[in-house]
């Protein structure tokens, strides 16, 4: 795999300065136009403002790009037919020199190759509801277990089976650390009601755990609740989630299409409130990730 690392990013890495990797599936498939591109730029600006360097990751022209520039960000946000690239898709997309938006799994793997230890996202993928029949478990979980990277996220998406997701992470040896919380956050909702076994209250605490975990050659999840003023109510969203999952099943939407479909359906059924919450939590996660990256450099 050939890496194309942006000059600003390689300079920061050489100087052991803070770098935060960002995934690009959320730009191409997770958020609607035009807010996807606005958000991609806002995340980069938020990270810069705290004194860290953002590196949005994607595949283009047969290379893994680490630090997408303006032109590539625009293409990811506005072109049709960008490939959602998880681990199984990296090689085919590189070989065909196609345009690929990386999921958390692919982003984590490429970030690790580049020597970046912090990735920010909205919510990681995980074990889908009904996985005992569909076997649908995101490659995000294994990728985090296999690479020394901390993924800063608002827990895992509410559309998933969060209890099963925590079980799989436990089996894989991936710590999930609550950031100022004892509960696993559930994306738009501040608490899933599931207890976490570990908590930190600041980035320095998270960095201390991350260093130990990285020395095991493995990654972790830092779970940050959505900002209070943007949070949605659990029971209210749950009804919408159940309805969307029902529609997806009847219409045969599964595999890689399922996550983007459910996020879109929720955005519509909550009249945009889910979308506003999604953007708010992405921005908070980017800022916490920048603080963590800075703490790891001291
Ligand atoms: N979180 C969001 N929006 C997204 C995703 C996460 O707020 O679009 C994406 C991430 O890229 C994550 C992927 O890795 O969904 C998981 O997809 P799947 O369940 O198919 O592995
Ligand atoms: Mn899946």
XYZ file of C-alpha atoms and ligand atoms in Angstrom:
320
model
C 0.000 0.000 0.000
C 1.439 3.367 -1.071
C 0.762 6.240 1.326
C 0.452 9.836 0.106
C 1.019 11.864 3.272
C 0.272 15.593 3.064
C 3.343 17.795 3.739
C 1.777 19.405 6.833
C 1.052 15.950 8.267
C 4.473 14.440 7.577
C 6.152 17.511 9.041
C 4.091 17.176 12.236
C 4.797 13.435 12.475
C 8.539 13.967 12.009
C 8.523 16.589 14.786
C 6.428 14.290 17.058
C 3.602 16.802 17.073
C -0.099 16.099 17.526
C -1.972 14.637 14.528
C -5.612 13.517 14.411
C -6.842 11.242 11.610
C -10.425 11.649 10.375
C -12.479 9.062 8.513
C -14.154 9.962 5.225
C -17.143 7.585 5.019
C -19.011 10.048 7.211
C -18.395 12.709 4.525
C -19.321 10.579 1.507
C -22.066 8.383 2.993
C -22.922 9.512 6.531
C -24.071 13.118 6.110
C -26.231 14.774 3.408
C -24.944 17.481 1.043
C -24.043 20.275 1.589
C -23.560 19.769 5.316
C -21.109 16.927 4.727
C -18.448 19.189 3.224
C -19.139 22.001 5.710
C -18.688 19.518 8.543
C -15.516 17.995 7.075
C -13.990 21.475 6.935
C -15.262 22.413 10.416
C -13.685 19.286 11.939
C -10.333 20.166 10.406
C -10.629 23.778 11.618
C -11.547 22.646 15.157
C -8.448 20.431 15.300
C -6.192 23.170 13.914
C -7.572 25.686 16.422
C -6.372 23.498 19.297
C -2.861 23.285 17.862
C -3.054 19.818 16.291
C -2.896 18.788 12.636
C -5.925 17.085 11.009
C -5.421 14.282 8.486
C -8.551 13.183 6.650
C -7.929 9.733 5.174
C -9.261 8.448 1.834
C -8.171 6.404 -1.191
C -7.452 8.103 -4.490
C -5.396 7.287 -7.602
C -4.060 4.046 -6.172
C -2.821 5.616 -2.947
C -3.939 5.867 0.642
C -4.140 9.616 1.159
C -3.302 10.822 4.676
C -4.396 14.454 4.795
C -6.890 15.085 1.981
C -6.633 18.578 0.516
C -9.518 20.869 -0.527
C -9.998 19.284 -3.944
C -10.187 15.725 -2.629
C -12.523 16.706 0.239
C -14.823 18.326 -2.305
C -14.817 15.218 -4.500
C -15.541 12.921 -1.536
C -18.462 15.114 -0.530
C -19.989 15.759 -3.945
C -19.181 12.935 -6.360
C -21.628 10.094 -6.857
C -20.306 6.575 -6.640
C -17.546 7.056 -4.067
C -16.823 3.556 -2.699
C -17.460 2.967 0.990
C -14.108 1.381 1.808
C -13.840 -1.009 4.710
C -10.918 -3.409 5.219
C -12.025 -5.858 2.521
C -12.308 -3.025 -0.027
C -8.898 -1.359 0.452
C -6.988 -3.583 -1.994
C -9.609 -3.608 -4.779
C -10.124 0.172 -4.617
C -6.362 0.832 -4.644
C -5.838 -1.584 -7.557
C -8.568 0.050 -9.641
C -7.285 3.535 -8.718
C -10.817 4.399 -7.651
C -12.067 7.005 -5.192
C -12.691 5.492 -1.767
C -14.110 6.931 1.445
C -12.636 5.038 4.388
C -14.685 3.633 7.268
C -13.313 3.684 10.800
C -11.778 0.244 10.168
C -9.868 1.307 7.054
C -8.982 4.677 8.582
C -7.526 3.029 11.684
C -5.402 0.659 9.613
C -4.046 3.416 7.358
C -3.488 5.816 10.287
C -1.437 3.148 12.068
C 0.706 2.653 8.948
C 1.349 6.386 8.866
C 2.271 6.480 12.570
C -0.880 8.311 13.711
C -2.377 7.113 16.992
C -5.616 9.108 17.285
C -8.702 8.841 15.045
C -11.898 10.872 15.486
C -15.313 9.750 14.253
C -18.997 10.030 15.147
C -19.859 6.544 16.306
C -17.957 3.359 15.575
C -19.608 0.447 13.815
C -20.343 -2.656 15.839
C -22.609 -5.652 16.137
C -25.934 -5.100 14.384
C -29.244 -6.064 15.952
C -30.148 -9.548 14.739
C -26.456 -10.360 14.167
C -27.126 -13.907 15.366
C -28.895 -14.342 12.012
C -27.144 -11.847 9.717
C -23.584 -12.176 11.109
C -23.347 -8.420 10.519
C -20.523 -7.138 12.678
C -18.524 -4.111 11.564
C -14.854 -4.629 10.730
C -14.269 -1.549 12.924
C -14.026 -3.749 16.027
C -11.274 -6.039 14.726
C -9.376 -3.144 13.189
C -9.261 -1.332 16.538
C -8.095 -4.522 18.258
C -5.267 -5.001 15.755
C -3.830 -1.467 15.609
C -2.342 0.877 18.235
C -4.891 3.638 17.677
C -7.384 5.337 19.990
C -10.741 5.994 18.321
C -12.603 8.916 19.863
C -16.324 8.388 19.333
C -19.746 8.925 20.900
C -19.832 5.212 21.644
C -21.427 3.105 18.960
C -24.432 3.941 16.830
C -27.802 3.485 18.510
C -28.978 1.400 15.556
C -26.644 -1.374 16.767
C -26.934 -3.957 19.508
C -24.778 -2.076 21.985
C -24.609 -4.811 24.621
C -23.320 -7.309 22.036
C -20.902 -4.691 20.725
C -19.410 -4.282 24.221
C -19.155 -8.072 24.584
C -17.206 -8.353 21.322
C -14.877 -5.525 22.329
C -14.247 -7.291 25.628
C -13.380 -10.525 23.792
C -11.072 -8.624 21.457
C -9.298 -7.019 24.420
C -10.276 -3.460 23.493
C -10.859 -1.136 26.453
C -13.786 1.252 26.139
C -13.073 4.258 28.336
C -15.837 6.677 29.321
C -14.758 10.303 28.968
C -16.395 11.969 31.982
C -19.042 9.236 32.081
C -19.597 5.794 33.635
C -22.001 4.692 30.884
C -21.495 3.785 27.250
C -22.864 6.704 25.221
C -25.255 5.767 22.395
C -24.461 8.281 19.683
C -27.353 10.830 19.652
C -28.281 9.708 23.165
C -26.002 10.423 26.130
C -26.339 7.040 27.777
C -27.106 3.533 26.540
C -27.756 2.440 30.109
C -24.787 0.056 29.800
C -22.034 0.462 32.399
C -18.409 0.800 31.363
C -15.686 -0.632 33.545
C -13.270 2.271 33.069
C -13.531 6.043 33.093
C -11.247 9.068 32.773
C -12.093 12.711 33.308
C -9.536 14.369 31.050
C -7.257 13.854 28.075
C -4.191 13.267 30.250
C -5.912 10.306 31.914
C -6.873 8.934 28.523
C -3.294 9.361 27.250
C -1.896 7.373 30.186
C -4.137 4.411 29.338
C -3.543 4.790 25.593
C 0.243 4.546 25.973
C -0.097 1.275 27.892
C -2.590 -0.128 25.408
C -0.474 0.882 22.383
C 2.509 -0.916 23.899
C 0.339 -4.067 23.715
C 0.063 -3.419 19.977
C -3.664 -2.815 20.279
C -6.146 0.044 20.254
C -8.930 1.460 22.400
C -12.146 3.442 22.278
C -12.551 6.752 24.101
C -16.301 7.245 24.463
C -17.539 10.854 24.652
C -21.248 11.650 25.232
C -22.992 13.984 22.747
C -23.245 17.578 24.088
C -26.189 17.843 26.508
C -28.023 20.591 24.627
C -28.030 18.548 21.391
C -28.821 15.123 22.854
C -31.947 13.219 21.819
C -34.187 11.314 24.194
C -33.582 7.539 24.306
C -37.176 6.290 24.142
C -38.136 8.735 21.442
C -35.296 7.708 19.111
C -35.715 4.018 19.899
C -39.164 4.007 18.273
C -37.719 5.537 15.101
C -34.797 3.093 15.122
C -37.110 0.077 15.393
C -39.249 1.395 12.553
C -36.240 2.014 10.269
C -34.781 -1.427 11.001
C -38.159 -2.961 10.093
C -38.281 -1.094 6.774
C -34.662 -2.029 5.977
C -35.430 -5.702 6.602
C -38.541 -5.684 4.424
C -36.713 -3.901 1.603
C -33.687 -6.182 1.822
C -31.235 -3.423 2.710
C -28.231 -5.061 4.334
C -24.447 -5.282 4.377
C -22.505 -2.109 3.681
C -25.676 -0.209 2.766
C -27.383 -0.759 6.098
C -25.525 1.796 8.233
C -25.874 4.714 5.751
C -29.542 3.802 5.206
C -30.397 3.792 8.917
C -28.583 7.079 9.568
C -30.464 8.728 6.691
C -33.827 7.370 7.821
C -33.248 8.650 11.356
C -32.232 12.072 10.077
C -35.555 12.273 8.251
C -37.783 10.879 10.998
C -36.404 13.297 13.606
C -36.764 16.264 11.239
C -33.079 17.033 11.249
C -32.516 16.848 14.984
C -30.557 13.628 14.601
C -28.461 15.313 11.932
C -27.712 18.334 14.154
C -26.802 15.995 17.014
C -24.567 13.959 14.686
C -22.636 17.064 13.632
C -22.346 18.360 17.210
C -20.938 15.068 18.455
C -18.522 14.810 15.526
C -17.149 18.251 16.381
C -16.842 17.497 20.098
C -15.067 14.227 19.314
C -12.627 16.037 17.019
C -11.766 18.469 19.822
C -11.324 15.719 22.420
C -9.184 13.796 19.905
C -6.974 16.875 19.417
C -6.534 17.187 23.198
C -5.638 13.512 23.408
C -3.143 13.789 20.546
C -1.535 16.780 22.304
C -1.417 14.891 25.622
C 0.271 11.925 23.902
C 3.065 14.247 22.737
C 3.981 15.488 26.212
N -20.486 7.292 12.299
C -21.208 8.299 11.744
N -21.474 8.242 10.424
C -20.974 7.236 9.643
C -20.202 6.194 10.230
C -19.987 6.271 11.561
O -21.609 9.232 12.423
O -21.201 7.273 8.448
C -19.562 5.130 9.356
C -18.118 4.917 9.856
O -17.258 5.105 8.769
C -18.103 3.503 10.337
C -19.100 2.874 9.401
O -16.832 2.920 10.266
O -20.143 3.843 9.372
C -19.563 1.527 9.843
O -20.162 0.876 8.765
P -20.430 -0.703 8.836
O -21.440 -0.852 9.951
O -20.983 -1.073 7.488
O -19.108 -1.336 9.164
Mn -21.719 -4.440 8.293
